[in-house]
Short mmCIF file of C-alpha atoms in Angstrom, two decimals:
data_model
loop_
_atom_site.label_atom_id
_atom_site.label_comp_id
_atom_site.label_asym_id
_atom_site.label_seq_id
_atom_site.Cartn_x
_atom_site.Cartn_y
_atom_site.Cartn_z
CA MET U 1 11.79 18.26 -0.63
CA THR U 2 9.53 15.09 0.62
CA PHE U 3 7.09 17.14 2.73
CA ALA U 4 6.70 19.60 -0.26
CA ALA U 5 6.20 16.35 -2.54
CA THR U 6 3.38 14.58 -0.94
CA TYR U 7 1.62 18.60 -0.16
CA ARG U 8 2.03 18.87 -4.05
CA LEU U 9 0.59 15.24 -4.68
CA GLY U 10 -2.33 15.79 -2.36
CA THR U 11 -3.09 19.28 -4.10
CA ARG U 12 -3.14 18.22 -7.33
CA LEU U 13 -5.33 15.29 -6.96
CA PHE U 14 -8.15 17.43 -5.36
CA TRP U 15 -8.26 19.81 -8.01
CA ARG U 16 -8.74 16.53 -10.81
CA ASP U 17 -10.96 14.68 -8.51
CA ARG U 18 -14.32 16.59 -10.22
CA GLY U 19 -16.70 14.51 -8.25
CA MET U 20 -15.07 15.43 -5.11
CA LEU U 21 -15.07 19.03 -6.23
CA VAL U 22 -18.68 19.58 -6.21
CA GLY U 23 -19.01 18.24 -2.66
CA SER U 24 -16.13 20.06 -0.99
CA VAL U 25 -15.64 23.32 -2.75
CA VAL U 26 -18.76 24.10 -4.99
CA THR U 27 -21.68 22.65 -2.23
CA PRO U 28 -20.03 24.74 0.47
CA VAL U 29 -18.66 27.70 -1.19
CA GLY U 30 -22.35 28.20 -2.90
CA LEU U 31 -23.85 27.66 0.72
CA THR U 32 -21.52 30.08 2.64
CA ILE U 33 -22.23 32.70 -0.15
CA GLY U 34 -25.10 32.35 -0.86
CA MET U 35 -26.67 32.26 2.66
CA PRO U 36 -25.78 35.64 3.98
CA VAL U 37 -27.02 36.90 0.33
CA LEU U 38 -29.85 35.30 1.24
CA MET U 39 -30.23 36.76 4.77
CA ARG U 40 -29.29 40.47 3.77
CA ASN U 41 -31.79 40.20 1.17
CA VAL U 42 -34.95 38.62 3.13
CA ALA U 43 -33.86 39.37 6.80
CA PRO U 44 -35.23 42.75 8.80
CA GLU U 45 -31.46 43.21 9.92
CA GLY U 46 -30.14 42.46 6.54
CA VAL U 47 -26.26 43.18 7.24
CA ALA U 48 -26.23 41.76 10.82
CA ALA U 49 -28.01 38.70 9.76
CA ALA U 50 -25.75 37.72 7.07
CA THR U 51 -22.69 38.45 9.31
CA GLN U 52 -24.07 36.32 11.77
CA VAL U 53 -24.81 33.60 9.41
CA PHE U 54 -21.58 33.61 7.33
CA HIS U 55 -19.52 33.84 10.41
CA GLY U 56 -21.54 30.38 11.05
CA MET U 57 -20.82 28.92 7.61
CA ILE U 58 -17.27 28.92 8.42
CA ALA U 59 -18.06 26.11 10.83
CA VAL U 60 -19.63 24.17 7.93
CA VAL U 61 -16.81 24.75 5.59
CA LEU U 62 -14.41 23.54 8.04
CA ALA U 63 -16.50 20.32 8.40
CA ILE U 64 -16.69 19.70 4.96
CA THR U 65 -14.32 21.02 3.09
CA THR U 66 -11.45 20.31 5.66
CA PHE U 67 -13.11 17.07 7.68
CA MET U 68 -15.17 15.52 5.13
CA THR U 69 -12.75 15.76 2.32
CA THR U 70 -9.74 14.53 4.48
CA VAL U 71 -12.14 11.40 5.80
CA VAL U 72 -13.27 10.47 2.34
CA THR U 73 -9.95 11.12 0.83
CA LEU U 74 -8.13 9.20 3.44
CA THR U 75 -10.18 6.06 4.03
CA MET U 76 -10.37 5.74 0.20
CA ARG U 77 -6.72 5.85 -0.21
CA ARG U 78 -6.24 3.46 2.45
CA ASP U 79 -8.46 1.19 1.23
CA GLN U 80 -7.06 1.47 -2.24
CA LEU U 81 -3.60 0.46 -0.64
CA VAL U 82 -2.22 3.58 -2.28
CA LEU U 83 -0.88 5.04 1.45
CA LYS U 84 0.81 1.63 1.85
CA ARG U 85 2.52 1.70 -1.32
CA LEU U 86 3.46 5.76 -0.29
CA ARG U 87 5.01 3.86 2.75
CA THR U 88 7.35 1.63 0.60
CA THR U 89 9.04 5.53 -0.75
CA GLU U 90 11.20 7.42 1.62
CA LEU U 91 8.35 9.61 3.09
CA THR U 92 8.08 8.95 6.75
CA ASP U 93 4.60 8.64 7.90
CA GLY U 94 4.34 11.96 9.87
CA GLN U 95 5.74 13.34 6.01
CA ILE U 96 2.99 11.44 4.05
CA LEU U 97 -0.31 12.36 6.83
CA ALA U 98 1.16 16.03 7.06
CA GLY U 99 1.37 16.37 3.29
CA GLN U 100 -1.55 15.14 2.82
CA LEU U 101 -3.55 17.53 5.32
CA ALA U 102 -1.78 20.29 4.70
CA GLY U 103 -3.31 20.14 0.98
CA VAL U 104 -6.72 19.88 2.56
CA VAL U 105 -6.33 23.09 4.57
CA THR U 106 -4.56 25.17 1.95
CA GLN U 107 -7.82 23.99 0.35
CA THR U 108 -10.10 25.74 3.20
CA VAL U 109 -8.03 29.00 3.80
CA LEU U 110 -8.28 29.70 0.03
CA LEU U 111 -12.31 29.02 0.02
CA VAL U 112 -12.59 30.88 3.16
CA GLY U 113 -10.88 34.01 2.00
CA LEU U 114 -12.64 33.97 -1.25
CA SER U 115 -16.09 33.49 0.59
CA THR U 116 -14.66 36.49 2.65
CA LEU U 117 -14.38 38.95 -0.08
CA ALA U 118 -17.53 37.51 -2.32
CA VAL U 119 -20.23 38.30 1.06
CA ARG U 120 -18.24 41.82 1.05
CA VAL U 121 -19.26 42.60 -1.72
CA LEU U 122 -22.42 40.66 -2.31
CA ALA U 123 -23.97 40.98 0.97
CA GLY U 124 -21.95 44.05 2.72
CA VAL U 125 -20.75 41.29 5.17
CA PRO U 126 -18.10 43.88 6.86
CA LEU U 127 -14.24 42.18 6.33
CA PRO U 128 -12.71 40.71 9.60
CA ALA U 129 -11.97 43.51 12.27
CA ASN U 130 -8.85 41.77 13.36
CA PRO U 131 -7.44 40.10 9.99
CA PRO U 132 -4.35 38.13 11.84
CA LEU U 133 -6.75 36.43 14.57
CA PHE U 134 -9.07 35.85 11.59
CA ALA U 135 -6.62 34.48 9.79
CA ALA U 136 -5.21 32.35 12.63
CA ALA U 137 -8.96 30.83 13.80
CA VAL U 138 -9.50 29.84 10.27
CA VAL U 139 -6.19 28.18 9.74
CA THR U 140 -5.73 26.69 12.82
CA GLY U 141 -9.14 25.45 13.66
CA ALA U 142 -8.62 23.90 9.53
CA VAL U 143 -5.42 22.07 10.93
CA VAL U 144 -7.49 20.64 13.72
CA MET U 145 -10.59 19.55 12.28
CA ALA U 146 -8.18 18.10 9.17
CA LEU U 147 -6.23 16.11 12.05
CA LEU U 148 -9.23 15.14 13.55
CA ALA U 149 -10.36 13.54 10.70
CA ALA U 150 -7.16 11.80 10.34
CA ALA U 151 -8.07 10.50 13.35
CA TYR U 152 -11.42 9.96 12.69
CA THR U 153 -10.34 7.23 9.74
CA ALA U 154 -9.85 5.05 12.22
CA VAL U 155 -13.34 3.92 13.59
CA ILE U 156 -14.54 3.93 9.40
CA PRO U 157 -14.73 -0.19 8.60
CA ARG U 158 -14.74 0.74 4.62
CA ALA U 159 -14.38 4.01 1.89
CA GLU U 160 -18.05 3.62 0.88
CA LEU U 161 -19.04 4.06 4.46
CA SER U 162 -16.96 7.67 4.80
CA ALA U 163 -19.28 10.14 3.38
CA ALA U 164 -22.08 8.61 5.84
CA PHE U 165 -19.41 8.57 9.17
CA ALA U 166 -18.26 12.30 8.36
CA MET U 167 -22.07 13.29 7.96
CA PRO U 168 -22.88 13.45 11.75
CA VAL U 169 -19.93 16.27 12.26
CA PHE U 170 -20.87 18.15 9.70
CA LEU U 171 -24.35 18.34 11.44
CA LEU U 172 -23.05 18.88 14.69
CA ALA U 173 -21.39 21.67 13.71
CA GLY U 174 -23.83 23.45 11.50
CA VAL U 175 -26.32 23.18 14.16
CA GLY U 176 -23.47 24.34 16.80
CA ALA U 177 -22.52 27.15 14.93
CA GLY U 178 -26.53 28.26 14.66
CA VAL U 179 -26.72 28.26 10.71
CA MET U 180 -29.45 25.51 10.70
CA GLY U 181 -31.90 28.21 11.91
CA PRO U 182 -32.73 28.27 15.52
CA ILE U 183 -33.19 24.70 17.10
CA PRO U 184 -34.35 25.10 20.63
CA LEU U 185 -32.02 22.54 22.58
CA PRO U 186 -31.29 21.63 26.21
CA SER U 187 -28.90 23.53 27.55
CA PHE U 188 -26.63 20.57 28.59
CA ALA U 189 -26.66 19.75 24.14
CA ARG U 190 -26.05 23.46 24.21
CA THR U 191 -22.66 23.38 26.21
CA ALA U 192 -21.75 20.21 24.29
CA LEU U 193 -22.05 21.60 20.85
CA ASP U 194 -20.03 24.69 22.49
CA LEU U 195 -16.93 22.48 22.89
CA LEU U 196 -16.66 21.67 19.25
CA PRO U 197 -13.66 22.93 17.81
CA THR U 198 -15.66 24.45 15.10
CA ALA U 199 -17.40 26.40 18.03
CA ALA U 200 -14.38 27.84 19.01
CA VAL U 201 -13.21 29.09 15.44
CA ALA U 202 -17.16 30.62 15.42
CA ASP U 203 -16.32 32.22 18.25
CA ALA U 204 -12.94 33.50 18.04
CA VAL U 205 -14.27 34.91 14.52
CA ARG U 206 -17.76 36.64 16.08
CA HIS U 207 -16.63 37.84 19.19
CA GLY U 208 -12.92 38.01 18.62
CA GLU U 209 -12.26 35.73 21.69
CA VAL U 210 -8.83 34.14 22.15
CA LEU U 211 -8.08 32.14 24.95
CA ALA U 212 -10.77 30.45 25.27
CA PRO U 213 -10.66 28.94 21.15
CA VAL U 214 -6.72 28.58 21.62
CA LEU U 215 -7.49 26.23 25.04
CA ASN U 216 -10.55 23.94 22.98
CA LEU U 217 -8.54 23.56 20.05
CA ALA U 218 -4.85 23.06 22.36
CA VAL U 219 -7.10 20.08 23.83
CA TRP U 220 -8.76 18.74 20.67
CA THR U 221 -4.92 18.65 19.25
CA VAL U 222 -3.92 16.36 21.82
CA ILE U 223 -7.02 13.76 21.33
CA GLY U 224 -6.32 14.26 17.38
CA VAL U 225 -2.50 13.45 17.87
CA VAL U 226 -2.88 10.91 20.53
CA SER U 227 -5.70 8.91 18.62
CA LEU U 228 -3.37 9.50 15.59
CA ARG U 229 -0.72 7.70 17.14
CA LEU U 230 -2.61 4.91 18.79
CA TRP U 231 -5.23 3.74 15.98
CA PHE U 232 -4.53 5.07 12.68
CA ARG U 233 -4.54 2.46 9.76
CA TRP U 234 -2.68 2.73 6.91
CA GLU U 235 -4.39 -0.36 4.95
CA PRO U 236 -7.71 -2.03 5.48
CA ARG U 237 -8.23 -4.43 7.84
CA ARG U 238 -7.22 -7.86 6.60
CA SER U 239 -8.19 -11.30 7.29
CA SER U 240 -6.43 -13.39 9.45
CA SER U 241 -5.70 -15.70 6.63
CA THR U 242 -3.51 -13.88 4.53
CA SER U 243 -0.13 -14.66 4.86
CA MET L 1 28.80 -9.29 3.34
CA THR L 2 25.19 -10.16 4.43
CA ALA L 3 22.48 -8.12 3.21
CA ILE L 4 19.31 -9.09 4.92
CA LEU L 5 19.31 -11.12 8.27
CA VAL L 6 16.55 -12.78 9.33
CA ASN L 7 16.90 -14.28 13.03
CA THR L 8 14.36 -16.30 15.17
CA LEU L 9 11.78 -14.31 13.00
CA ARG L 10 8.16 -14.49 15.24
CA LYS L 11 4.93 -12.70 14.12
CA ARG L 12 1.14 -13.22 15.58
CA TYR L 13 -2.20 -12.22 14.85
CA GLY L 14 -4.26 -12.61 17.39
CA ALA L 15 -4.12 -16.23 18.18
CA PHE L 16 -2.78 -16.45 14.29
CA GLU L 17 0.82 -17.11 14.22
CA ALA L 18 1.90 -16.33 10.74
CA VAL L 19 5.53 -16.39 11.24
CA LYS L 20 7.18 -19.42 14.14
CA GLY L 21 10.86 -18.60 14.27
CA ILE L 22 12.42 -18.46 10.99
CA SER L 23 15.90 -17.68 10.03
CA PHE L 24 17.79 -17.13 7.07
CA LYS L 25 20.41 -14.70 5.49
CA VAL L 26 20.56 -13.19 2.16
CA PRO L 27 24.81 -12.13 1.14
CA HIS L 28 25.25 -9.50 -1.10
CA GLY L 29 24.26 -9.66 -4.41
CA GLN L 30 22.08 -13.15 -4.21
CA ILE L 31 18.58 -13.43 -5.21
CA PHE L 32 16.74 -15.40 -2.94
CA ALA L 33 13.78 -17.05 -3.35
CA LEU L 34 11.10 -17.47 -0.16
CA LEU L 35 8.44 -20.27 -1.36
CA GLY L 36 5.49 -21.31 -0.05
CA ARG L 37 1.45 -21.66 -0.75
CA ASN L 38 -0.76 -19.02 0.25
CA GLY L 39 -0.85 -18.69 3.73
CA ALA L 40 2.83 -19.85 4.72
CA GLY L 41 4.06 -16.56 6.23
CA LYS L 42 5.61 -15.34 2.71
CA THR L 43 4.24 -11.80 2.48
CA THR L 44 4.32 -11.42 6.51
CA THR L 45 7.92 -11.98 6.36
CA LEU L 46 8.47 -9.59 3.54
CA GLU L 47 6.61 -6.97 5.48
CA LEU L 48 8.37 -7.41 8.47
CA LEU L 49 11.69 -6.64 6.19
CA ALA L 50 10.30 -3.97 4.29
CA GLY L 51 9.46 -2.40 8.55
CA PHE L 52 5.44 -1.96 8.40
CA GLN L 53 5.24 -4.09 10.86
CA ARG L 54 7.35 -4.81 14.08
CA PRO L 55 8.08 -8.79 14.69
CA ASP L 56 6.70 -10.20 18.24
CA GLY L 57 10.30 -12.04 18.49
CA GLY L 58 13.59 -12.24 16.76
CA SER L 59 14.63 -9.85 14.77
CA VAL L 60 15.39 -8.59 10.76
CA ARG L 61 18.41 -6.56 9.47
CA VAL L 62 18.73 -4.91 6.28
CA LEU L 63 22.14 -3.93 5.34
CA GLY L 64 22.50 -3.72 9.10
CA LEU L 65 19.86 -1.30 10.01
CA ASP L 66 16.33 -2.03 11.76
CA PRO L 67 13.91 -1.53 9.21
CA VAL L 68 11.21 -0.34 11.63
CA SER L 69 13.66 2.07 13.91
CA ASP L 70 16.02 3.32 10.86
CA ARG L 71 12.77 2.89 8.28
CA ALA L 72 14.64 6.44 6.86
CA ALA L 73 17.92 4.75 6.22
CA VAL L 74 16.82 1.86 5.18
CA ARG L 75 14.44 3.25 2.36
CA ARG L 76 17.16 4.85 0.63
CA ARG L 77 18.78 2.00 -0.36
CA THR L 78 15.54 -0.60 -0.71
CA GLY L 79 12.94 -1.31 -3.34
CA ILE L 80 9.67 -2.81 -2.36
CA MET L 81 7.59 -3.98 -4.92
CA LEU L 82 4.37 -5.15 -2.65
CA GLN L 83 1.79 -8.01 -3.89
CA GLU L 84 -0.80 -5.53 -3.52
CA ALA L 85 -0.25 -1.64 -3.64
CA GLY L 86 -2.68 1.18 -5.29
CA PHE L 87 -2.04 3.48 -7.89
CA PHE L 88 -3.88 6.62 -8.64
CA PRO L 89 -5.95 5.25 -11.69
CA ASP L 90 -6.78 8.37 -13.35
CA LEU L 91 -3.00 9.34 -13.86
CA THR L 92 -0.65 8.15 -16.41
CA VAL L 93 1.95 5.91 -16.23
CA ARG L 94 4.07 8.85 -16.46
CA GLN L 95 2.52 11.30 -14.24
CA THR L 96 2.44 8.52 -11.73
CA VAL L 97 6.41 7.77 -12.51
CA ASP L 98 7.30 11.80 -11.99
CA ILE L 99 5.08 11.87 -8.70
CA TRP L 100 7.20 8.68 -7.51
CA ARG L 101 10.26 10.04 -8.69
CA ASP L 102 9.33 12.88 -6.03
CA PHE L 103 9.56 10.97 -3.70
CA THR L 104 13.12 9.61 -4.20
CA SER L 105 16.40 10.94 -3.24
CA ALA L 106 18.06 10.24 -6.48
CA PRO L 107 15.83 9.04 -8.81
CA ARG L 108 16.31 7.20 -12.04
CA PRO L 109 15.65 9.49 -15.17
CA ARG L 110 11.58 8.52 -16.08
CA ASP L 111 12.55 6.99 -19.07
CA GLU L 112 15.45 4.98 -18.26
CA ALA L 113 12.88 3.46 -15.14
CA LEU L 114 9.72 2.95 -18.00
CA GLU L 115 12.35 1.34 -20.32
CA LEU L 116 13.84 -1.13 -17.46
CA ALA L 117 10.53 -2.21 -16.82
CA GLY L 118 9.85 -2.31 -20.49
CA LEU L 119 6.72 0.21 -20.08
CA GLY L 120 7.86 2.54 -22.96
CA GLY L 121 5.18 2.46 -24.96
CA LYS L 122 3.00 3.18 -22.20
CA ALA L 123 3.88 6.51 -20.77
CA THR L 124 0.72 8.21 -21.45
CA THR L 125 -1.45 5.31 -20.65
CA ARG L 126 -3.34 6.01 -17.92
CA VAL L 127 -3.29 3.59 -15.03
CA ARG L 128 -6.77 2.40 -14.70
CA GLN L 129 -6.18 1.18 -18.44
CA LEU L 130 -3.18 -1.14 -17.62
CA SER L 131 -3.60 -4.84 -17.93
CA GLY L 132 -2.63 -6.63 -14.64
CA GLY L 133 0.65 -7.72 -16.26
CA GLU L 134 1.49 -4.06 -16.85
CA LYS L 135 0.47 -2.78 -13.38
CA ARG L 136 2.92 -5.34 -12.31
CA ARG L 137 5.38 -3.58 -14.97
CA LEU L 138 4.91 -0.13 -13.36
CA ASP L 139 5.26 -1.84 -9.64
CA LEU L 140 8.75 -3.15 -10.93
CA ALA L 141 9.35 0.57 -12.23
CA LEU L 142 8.47 2.22 -8.98
CA ALA L 143 10.53 -0.01 -7.02
CA LEU L 144 13.66 0.38 -9.31
CA LEU L 145 13.19 4.45 -9.32
CA GLY L 146 16.17 4.56 -6.19
CA ARG L 147 18.67 2.38 -7.97
CA PRO L 148 18.03 0.01 -4.81
CA ASP L 149 21.17 -2.19 -3.35
CA VAL L 150 18.32 -3.94 -1.62
CA LEU L 151 15.07 -5.14 -3.74
CA PHE L 152 11.88 -7.04 -2.29
CA LEU L 153 10.05 -8.47 -4.82
CA ASP L 154 6.52 -9.80 -3.80
CA GLU L 155 4.91 -12.27 -6.13
CA PRO L 156 6.97 -9.77 -8.94
CA THR L 157 5.51 -11.63 -11.89
CA ALA L 158 1.71 -12.01 -10.82
CA GLY L 159 -0.58 -11.57 -13.30
CA MET L 160 2.18 -11.47 -16.29
CA ASP L 161 2.05 -12.91 -19.46
CA PRO L 162 4.98 -15.61 -20.44
CA ARG L 163 6.92 -12.78 -22.54
CA ALA L 164 6.73 -10.26 -19.97
CA ARG L 165 7.95 -13.15 -17.23
CA LEU L 166 10.68 -13.93 -19.20
CA ASP L 167 11.64 -9.92 -19.55
CA THR L 168 10.90 -9.52 -15.66
CA TRP L 169 13.68 -12.09 -15.36
CA GLN L 170 16.12 -10.75 -17.43
CA VAL L 171 15.48 -7.50 -15.48
CA VAL L 172 15.94 -9.47 -12.28
CA ARG L 173 19.32 -10.99 -13.14
CA GLU L 174 20.99 -7.99 -14.33
CA LEU L 175 20.03 -6.33 -11.67
CA ALA L 176 21.61 -8.78 -9.32
CA GLY L 177 24.56 -9.01 -11.67
CA GLN L 178 25.18 -5.59 -10.99
CA GLY L 179 25.52 -6.12 -7.27
CA THR L 180 21.87 -5.65 -6.06
CA THR L 181 20.28 -7.95 -3.12
CA ILE L 182 17.10 -9.23 -4.07
CA LEU L 183 14.51 -11.22 -2.04
CA LEU L 184 11.79 -12.75 -3.74
CA THR L 185 8.61 -14.62 -2.90
CA THR L 186 6.97 -16.59 -5.54
CA HIS L 187 4.49 -19.60 -6.13
CA TYR L 188 6.19 -20.24 -9.78
CA LEU L 189 8.67 -22.92 -8.98
CA GLU L 190 9.99 -22.51 -12.04
CA GLU L 191 10.40 -18.60 -11.49
CA ALA L 192 12.81 -19.74 -8.29
CA GLN L 193 14.59 -22.23 -9.97
CA ARG L 194 15.44 -20.48 -12.93
CA LEU L 195 16.74 -17.12 -10.95
CA ALA L 196 17.37 -18.00 -7.20
CA HIS L 197 20.76 -18.73 -6.11
CA ALA L 198 19.15 -19.86 -2.99
CA MET L 199 15.88 -20.32 -1.51
CA ALA L 200 13.66 -20.81 1.84
CA ILE L 201 10.25 -22.79 1.52
CA LEU L 202 7.50 -21.83 4.22
CA ASP L 203 4.70 -24.19 5.29
CA GLU L 204 2.64 -22.75 7.95
CA GLY L 205 5.02 -20.47 9.38
CA GLU L 206 8.46 -22.53 9.43
CA ILE L 207 11.07 -23.37 7.25
CA VAL L 208 10.54 -26.87 5.96
CA ALA L 209 13.58 -26.78 3.35
CA ALA L 210 16.52 -24.02 2.68
CA GLY L 211 19.46 -24.05 0.89
CA GLY L 212 21.51 -22.98 -1.92
CA MET L 213 19.47 -23.75 -5.54
CA ALA L 214 21.89 -25.29 -7.39
CA GLU L 215 22.68 -27.91 -4.29
CA THR L 216 19.37 -29.01 -3.28
CA LEU L 217 18.52 -29.43 -6.89
CA ALA L 218 21.61 -31.80 -7.29
CA GLY L 219 20.40 -33.81 -3.69
CA LEU L 220 16.79 -34.04 -5.57
CA ARG L 221 15.72 -37.54 -7.64
CA GLY L 222 14.73 -36.91 -10.89
CA ARG L 223 11.75 -39.02 -12.28
CA VAL L 224 11.25 -41.18 -15.32
CA ALA L 225 7.53 -42.08 -16.28
CA PHE L 226 6.13 -44.26 -18.67
CA ARG L 227 3.28 -46.53 -19.16
CA LEU L 228 3.79 -50.19 -17.94
CA PRO L 229 3.41 -52.49 -21.09
CA ALA L 230 0.49 -54.86 -21.20
CA GLY L 231 1.07 -58.32 -19.28
CA VAL L 232 4.19 -56.66 -17.38
CA GLY L 233 4.18 -56.43 -13.56
CA PRO L 234 6.15 -54.26 -11.88
CA GLY L 235 8.06 -56.62 -10.40
CA GLU L 236 9.61 -57.42 -13.34
CA LEU L 237 11.11 -54.19 -14.16
CA PRO L 238 14.65 -53.73 -13.19
CA LEU L 239 13.94 -50.84 -11.14
CA PRO L 240 11.21 -50.03 -8.31
CA VAL L 241 8.66 -48.07 -9.73
CA THR L 242 5.37 -46.17 -7.77
CA PHE L 243 2.34 -45.36 -9.80
CA ASP L 244 0.64 -42.15 -10.44
CA GLY L 245 -2.52 -42.98 -12.00
CA GLU L 246 -1.73 -45.50 -15.03
CA LEU L 247 2.00 -44.08 -15.28
CA ALA L 248 4.84 -45.58 -13.85
CA VAL L 249 7.22 -43.85 -12.06
CA CYS L 250 10.91 -44.42 -11.06
CA ARG L 251 12.83 -41.89 -9.04
CA ALA L 252 16.31 -41.83 -9.67
CA GLY L 253 19.22 -39.64 -8.52
CA ASP L 254 20.72 -39.55 -12.15
CA PRO L 255 16.99 -39.87 -14.12
CA ASP L 256 19.12 -40.89 -17.49
CA LEU L 257 21.03 -43.23 -16.27
CA ALA L 258 17.58 -45.02 -15.32
CA ALA L 259 15.98 -44.51 -18.24
CA GLN L 260 18.57 -45.87 -20.20
CA ALA L 261 18.21 -49.37 -18.03
CA LEU L 262 15.07 -49.11 -18.39
CA LEU L 263 15.13 -48.90 -21.92
CA SER L 264 17.74 -51.76 -22.81
CA TRP L 265 15.49 -53.69 -20.42
CA ALA L 266 12.66 -53.73 -22.48
CA ALA L 267 14.36 -53.56 -25.81
CA GLY L 268 15.21 -57.09 -24.82
CA ARG L 269 11.78 -57.95 -23.97
CA GLY L 270 10.61 -56.82 -27.39
CA LEU L 271 8.60 -54.24 -25.34
CA ARG L 272 8.16 -50.41 -25.62
CA LEU L 273 8.04 -48.14 -23.13
CA ALA L 274 5.00 -45.55 -23.96
CA GLY L 275 4.77 -42.67 -22.77
CA LEU L 276 8.45 -42.13 -21.65
CA GLU L 277 9.03 -39.19 -20.05
CA VAL L 278 12.60 -38.17 -18.44
CA ARG L 279 12.89 -35.34 -16.35
CA THR L 280 15.75 -33.97 -14.20
CA ALA L 281 14.95 -32.99 -10.63
CA THR L 282 12.21 -29.50 -10.18
CA LEU L 283 11.63 -27.17 -7.30
CA GLU L 284 8.27 -29.09 -7.94
CA ASP L 285 9.41 -32.58 -6.92
CA LEU L 286 10.77 -30.88 -3.65
CA PHE L 287 7.58 -28.88 -3.38
CA LEU L 288 5.08 -31.52 -3.66
CA ASP L 289 7.51 -34.06 -1.48
CA LEU L 290 7.08 -32.01 1.18
CA SER L 291 3.49 -30.83 0.80
CA GLY L 292 2.21 -34.76 0.91
CA SER L 293 4.83 -35.16 4.10
CA GLY L 294 1.72 -35.05 6.12
CA ARG L 295 2.14 -31.48 6.45
#
């Protein structure tokens, strides 16, 4: 009952926050549908280009709707002392975090699903050849990105800085997935970008790969869980002078 | 039986030792006040009792359980009102209580919790529109949702107006009457004096005074204060006095008796003791004595 309760709380507050919705839903959905539609109409190999871009855009959705939303809401609730209040309830720390993260993961999956249908209709992007693999990649990718986002909040000093701290992750994910246009990169940078969890999801979705993405996401999961356990902060840093 | 047990508890933050080996216990159904100035270690002690942090030394037990390793079990039977905790500002009072009921195993009905905390009329108000005192009432309503056996209240009436404060005291007394054990921190000494059965005063992380409230107060000296009549030296008075500005102050175990002695001495000389004030001992006297003793 308790995990479900935080899940409902997270989801309910997500859809109430109009400002957040623009950033975490409207913009990414607009881009995820708009870019492939644009490609379909301007590129010579319309459908192929649209498909290429759409698969890359999934990485961007993971970076914005999953990662940035999690980073922003968790640091905000941490700084507003809402997380601290949640810890006075019967919920365990794990349930509090899992509930919040599961809400974000659901929203991500819904948005990707919606975009997949929209680009099929509007840009002729074929539906996933292997739907279970596609779904598994998106869900797992969202879970890993949400987990990493929660861990990442430890380095963010104040809630006002959370969007700025999430920005580099968005840029790396976008460049890595090739949706920022052709950017000449040295090979070591290319290799590094390919190690991002978003790249693993794009690989699975694009090329139907399984083994490499599974390994990649497993390693990132371990990194996320270990950093959460070591460094996650439930309340803002306090000065040593408070009692 | 002991509901709360604190045994040589220590906690440090870097080089700062916030709590330096304190011990106390609270029997079932009692109200215990933890007093002290800002930074004395009250909130740290409360957070250790709530299981938010691990002690660096010593131990705490709530209902016989370790609040860190048995947090879930302890939580089902405790209510916590933190000094500072956030709400979702855009939710109404009613929505907030409903959400929190979702997190509680056997919650009170929403309206009962709101009535208890005196928020019955504010159910549809958004949290951001509540005054500071009303937010404290909402804090209290949430802390009481699970019908706790043990209640931790950190500065429960801070920011409340006098009416709200009296209401809250009444609720706290009724809960204790029904068997709830209550540990409260406050720097309103009157609040502690009126409510608590026992208390401990913390200063720089150590307990500097502790005991039953009635016995502690009985052991304190009350005071008689007045303006010394013109032309009278302090040596002529029947009782020794000290000076607080232009007021002569006589400290006595029984201030009524001291006042009678002073008044009959004055009447015998045809003098008036202007501005006469007789006061039995209060916690404040103890508090000021302690902080005046070089600490």
